[in-house]
C-alpha cells in the first residue's frame, strides 16, 4: 500500500521526503494566471479519438477512484494540440474536496472547482510500456476537466452509480464500454504546459492539457464521491475527500493558450 496520502502526517507537504522531485522545476498542479498565458497560434486542434473504448473496470486505489482501459493497439487515443505523437488512454480518475467550493488541483486565477477529472494517456509512438513512458519527459499527456456543481451530468451517472460498488480501498468492479468523450466540455479551448504527476512518484513526465470550460455535475453526484473511503473494509472509516495536491511553483514555465 502507499506510504503517502492526503492526511496531516502523510499529505502533500511531506511527499518531498520520499520523493525529492516534489521540489522540482516542473511540478503540478499550478495556478493558471490567465493574464499571463500566451496564445500559441502553432497549437493545432486537439484530436480526441475515443471511438474504440474498451473500458475494463472501475476501482478504488486508496487515493482516488479510477476507470482502467485495455492496452490495445486500436484503443482510445489523443493527438494534435501540443502533442507530437499519439497518446493512448490508460485510465481516468478524479480529485475532489470535502465541500463543493474546493477540490480541484489546478486553479484558474485562484479559483478552485469542486473536482477535477484527469484522463491519463501515454506516448505509444516512442515507448513500449506505460511504466517506461511514465518516467520520460514526453511520456504522458493528461487532460484536465474541471467539475462544478450544477445540473446533473447524464454521462457521469454510469460512474457515480457505480461508486457504491467500490466504497473500500482495493475494491474493483466491472465497467465495460464506458466512453469518456461524454465527460469532455463542449468547448475544447485549453491551456497547456509541461508538468508532472500530481501524486507520487511525481514524475516530471506530463504534458498537461487543461480545458477552460468546466462541466456541470449535480451536488448529489459530487456527494457520491465523498462516500468513498481511503480505508479498507474492517479499518477505521476514513472518507475519501480532499485528495488534491495544492498548486506548485511555476518556476518560469510558460502556459500556452489554444485560443486568442
Ligand atoms: C498514484 N498515481 C496515479 C496512478 N498512476 C500511476 C500508477 C503507477 C505508477 C505510476 O507512475 C510510475 C503512476 S497514473 O500514472 O495512472 C497517475 S496520473 C496521476 S495525475 N493526478 O497526475 O493525473 C495520478 C496517477
Ligand atoms: Zn489526477
Short mmCIF file of N, CA and C in Angstrom, two decimals, residues 20-82:
data_model
loop_
_atom_site.label_atom_id
_atom_site.label_comp_id
_atom_site.label_asym_id
_atom_site.label_seq_id
_atom_site.Cartn_x
_atom_site.Cartn_y
_atom_site.Cartn_z
N UNK A 20 11.94 13.40 -3.61
CA UNK A 20 12.58 14.73 -3.66
C UNK A 20 12.16 15.57 -4.88
N UNK A 21 11.74 14.87 -5.96
CA UNK A 21 11.31 15.58 -7.19
C UNK A 21 10.11 16.49 -6.89
N UNK A 22 9.48 16.28 -5.72
CA UNK A 22 8.34 17.12 -5.32
C UNK A 22 8.72 18.60 -5.32
N UNK A 23 10.04 18.86 -5.17
CA UNK A 23 10.52 20.26 -5.16
C UNK A 23 11.23 20.59 -6.47
N UNK A 24 10.86 19.86 -7.53
CA UNK A 24 11.50 20.02 -8.85
C UNK A 24 11.02 21.27 -9.59
N UNK A 25 11.45 21.38 -10.84
CA UNK A 25 11.18 22.60 -11.63
C UNK A 25 9.97 22.50 -12.53
N UNK A 26 9.33 21.33 -12.60
CA UNK A 26 8.11 21.25 -13.43
C UNK A 26 7.05 20.40 -12.73
N UNK A 27 6.69 20.85 -11.53
CA UNK A 27 5.70 20.14 -10.72
C UNK A 27 4.28 20.63 -11.02
N UNK A 28 3.33 19.72 -10.78
CA UNK A 28 1.90 20.03 -10.99
C UNK A 28 1.11 19.70 -9.73
N UNK A 29 -0.08 20.29 -9.52
CA UNK A 29 -0.73 21.26 -10.41
C UNK A 29 -0.14 22.65 -10.25
N UNK A 30 -0.70 23.61 -11.01
CA UNK A 30 -0.31 25.02 -10.89
C UNK A 30 -1.57 25.88 -10.86
N UNK A 31 -1.40 27.12 -10.42
CA UNK A 31 -2.46 28.12 -10.57
C UNK A 31 -2.26 28.73 -11.95
N UNK A 32 -3.28 28.71 -12.78
CA UNK A 32 -3.20 29.27 -14.14
C UNK A 32 -3.60 30.74 -14.05
N UNK A 33 -2.64 31.63 -14.27
CA UNK A 33 -2.92 33.08 -14.25
C UNK A 33 -3.25 33.47 -15.69
N UNK A 34 -4.55 33.67 -15.96
CA UNK A 34 -4.99 33.79 -17.36
C UNK A 34 -4.33 34.98 -18.07
N UNK A 35 -4.04 36.06 -17.30
CA UNK A 35 -3.44 37.24 -17.96
C UNK A 35 -2.00 36.94 -18.40
N UNK A 36 -1.41 35.86 -17.86
CA UNK A 36 -0.02 35.54 -18.22
C UNK A 36 0.08 34.36 -19.19
N UNK A 37 -1.07 33.85 -19.64
CA UNK A 37 -0.99 32.75 -20.62
C UNK A 37 -0.69 33.38 -21.98
N UNK A 38 -0.05 32.60 -22.85
CA UNK A 38 0.36 33.12 -24.17
C UNK A 38 -0.37 32.36 -25.26
N UNK A 39 -1.13 33.06 -26.11
CA UNK A 39 -1.82 32.40 -27.22
C UNK A 39 -0.75 31.87 -28.17
N UNK A 40 -0.82 30.56 -28.48
CA UNK A 40 0.17 29.94 -29.35
C UNK A 40 -0.53 29.50 -30.63
N UNK A 41 -0.40 30.32 -31.68
CA UNK A 41 -1.15 30.03 -32.94
C UNK A 41 -0.67 28.74 -33.60
N UNK A 42 0.51 28.23 -33.14
CA UNK A 42 1.01 26.98 -33.75
C UNK A 42 0.31 25.76 -33.15
N UNK A 43 -0.48 25.98 -32.07
CA UNK A 43 -1.17 24.84 -31.44
C UNK A 43 -2.32 24.40 -32.36
N UNK A 44 -2.22 23.18 -32.88
CA UNK A 44 -3.32 22.69 -33.74
C UNK A 44 -4.45 22.19 -32.84
N UNK A 45 -5.63 21.98 -33.41
CA UNK A 45 -6.74 21.47 -32.59
C UNK A 45 -6.38 20.10 -32.01
N UNK A 46 -6.90 19.86 -30.82
CA UNK A 46 -6.68 18.56 -30.18
C UNK A 46 -7.57 17.54 -30.90
N UNK A 47 -7.02 16.38 -31.22
CA UNK A 47 -7.82 15.33 -31.88
C UNK A 47 -8.08 14.21 -30.86
N UNK A 48 -9.33 14.05 -30.47
CA UNK A 48 -9.71 13.03 -29.47
C UNK A 48 -10.40 11.89 -30.20
N UNK A 49 -9.72 10.73 -30.29
CA UNK A 49 -10.31 9.58 -31.00
C UNK A 49 -10.66 8.49 -29.99
N UNK A 50 -11.82 8.66 -29.39
CA UNK A 50 -12.25 7.73 -28.34
C UNK A 50 -13.26 6.72 -28.87
N UNK A 51 -13.31 6.49 -30.17
CA UNK A 51 -14.35 5.58 -30.71
C UNK A 51 -14.24 4.20 -30.07
N UNK A 52 -13.06 3.57 -30.19
CA UNK A 52 -12.92 2.20 -29.66
C UNK A 52 -12.59 2.28 -28.19
N UNK A 53 -13.63 2.27 -27.35
CA UNK A 53 -13.38 2.47 -25.93
C UNK A 53 -13.64 1.21 -25.12
N UNK A 54 -12.57 0.43 -24.92
CA UNK A 54 -12.80 -0.81 -24.14
C UNK A 54 -12.39 -0.57 -22.69
N UNK A 55 -13.34 0.06 -21.96
CA UNK A 55 -13.06 0.20 -20.52
C UNK A 55 -13.18 -1.19 -19.91
N UNK A 56 -12.44 -1.37 -18.83
CA UNK A 56 -12.42 -2.70 -18.19
C UNK A 56 -13.14 -2.66 -16.85
N UNK A 57 -12.65 -1.73 -16.00
CA UNK A 57 -13.15 -1.75 -14.62
C UNK A 57 -13.06 -0.37 -13.99
N UNK A 58 -13.72 -0.26 -12.83
CA UNK A 58 -13.62 0.94 -12.00
C UNK A 58 -13.06 0.45 -10.67
N UNK A 59 -12.10 1.18 -10.11
CA UNK A 59 -11.51 0.70 -8.85
C UNK A 59 -11.16 1.84 -7.90
N UNK A 60 -11.20 1.48 -6.62
CA UNK A 60 -10.79 2.40 -5.55
C UNK A 60 -9.34 2.03 -5.21
N UNK A 61 -8.38 2.88 -5.62
CA UNK A 61 -6.97 2.53 -5.40
C UNK A 61 -6.42 3.16 -4.12
N UNK A 62 -7.30 3.64 -3.27
CA UNK A 62 -6.87 4.19 -1.98
C UNK A 62 -6.49 5.65 -2.02
N UNK A 63 -6.35 6.21 -3.25
CA UNK A 63 -6.11 7.67 -3.31
C UNK A 63 -7.11 8.33 -4.25
N UNK A 64 -7.76 7.53 -5.10
CA UNK A 64 -8.82 8.08 -5.95
C UNK A 64 -9.67 6.92 -6.44
N UNK A 65 -10.60 7.23 -7.33
CA UNK A 65 -11.38 6.17 -8.00
C UNK A 65 -11.00 6.28 -9.48
N UNK A 66 -10.63 5.14 -10.08
CA UNK A 66 -10.09 5.17 -11.45
C UNK A 66 -10.80 4.17 -12.35
N UNK A 67 -11.01 4.56 -13.60
CA UNK A 67 -11.56 3.65 -14.62
C UNK A 67 -10.41 3.30 -15.55
N UNK A 68 -10.12 1.99 -15.64
CA UNK A 68 -8.97 1.50 -16.41
C UNK A 68 -9.39 1.10 -17.81
N UNK A 69 -8.48 1.28 -18.79
CA UNK A 69 -8.75 0.88 -20.17
C UNK A 69 -7.79 -0.22 -20.61
N UNK A 70 -8.28 -1.05 -21.54
CA UNK A 70 -7.43 -2.11 -22.09
C UNK A 70 -6.30 -1.48 -22.88
N UNK A 71 -5.12 -2.11 -22.82
CA UNK A 71 -3.95 -1.56 -23.51
C UNK A 71 -3.85 -2.19 -24.90
N UNK A 72 -4.75 -1.76 -25.81
CA UNK A 72 -4.76 -2.39 -27.14
C UNK A 72 -4.38 -1.36 -28.21
N UNK A 73 -3.83 -1.88 -29.31
CA UNK A 73 -3.37 -1.04 -30.44
C UNK A 73 -4.45 -0.04 -30.86
N UNK A 74 -5.69 -0.54 -31.01
CA UNK A 74 -6.71 0.36 -31.57
C UNK A 74 -7.49 1.04 -30.44
N UNK A 75 -6.83 1.23 -29.27
CA UNK A 75 -7.54 1.84 -28.14
C UNK A 75 -7.79 3.32 -28.36
N UNK A 76 -8.41 3.98 -27.39
CA UNK A 76 -8.69 5.42 -27.49
C UNK A 76 -7.39 6.23 -27.43
N UNK A 77 -7.24 7.19 -28.36
CA UNK A 77 -6.01 7.99 -28.40
C UNK A 77 -6.32 9.47 -28.58
N UNK A 78 -5.34 10.28 -28.16
CA UNK A 78 -5.39 11.71 -28.47
C UNK A 78 -4.12 12.07 -29.23
N UNK A 79 -4.22 13.08 -30.09
CA UNK A 79 -3.05 13.60 -30.79
C UNK A 79 -3.36 15.05 -31.19
N UNK A 80 -2.34 15.69 -31.81
CA UNK A 80 -2.53 17.09 -32.18
C UNK A 80 -2.33 17.99 -30.97
N UNK A 81 -2.82 19.21 -31.09
CA UNK A 81 -2.61 20.17 -29.99
C UNK A 81 -1.11 20.34 -29.77
N UNK A 82 -0.66 20.26 -28.53
CA UNK A 82 0.77 20.40 -28.24
C UNK A 82 1.55 19.10 -28.44
#
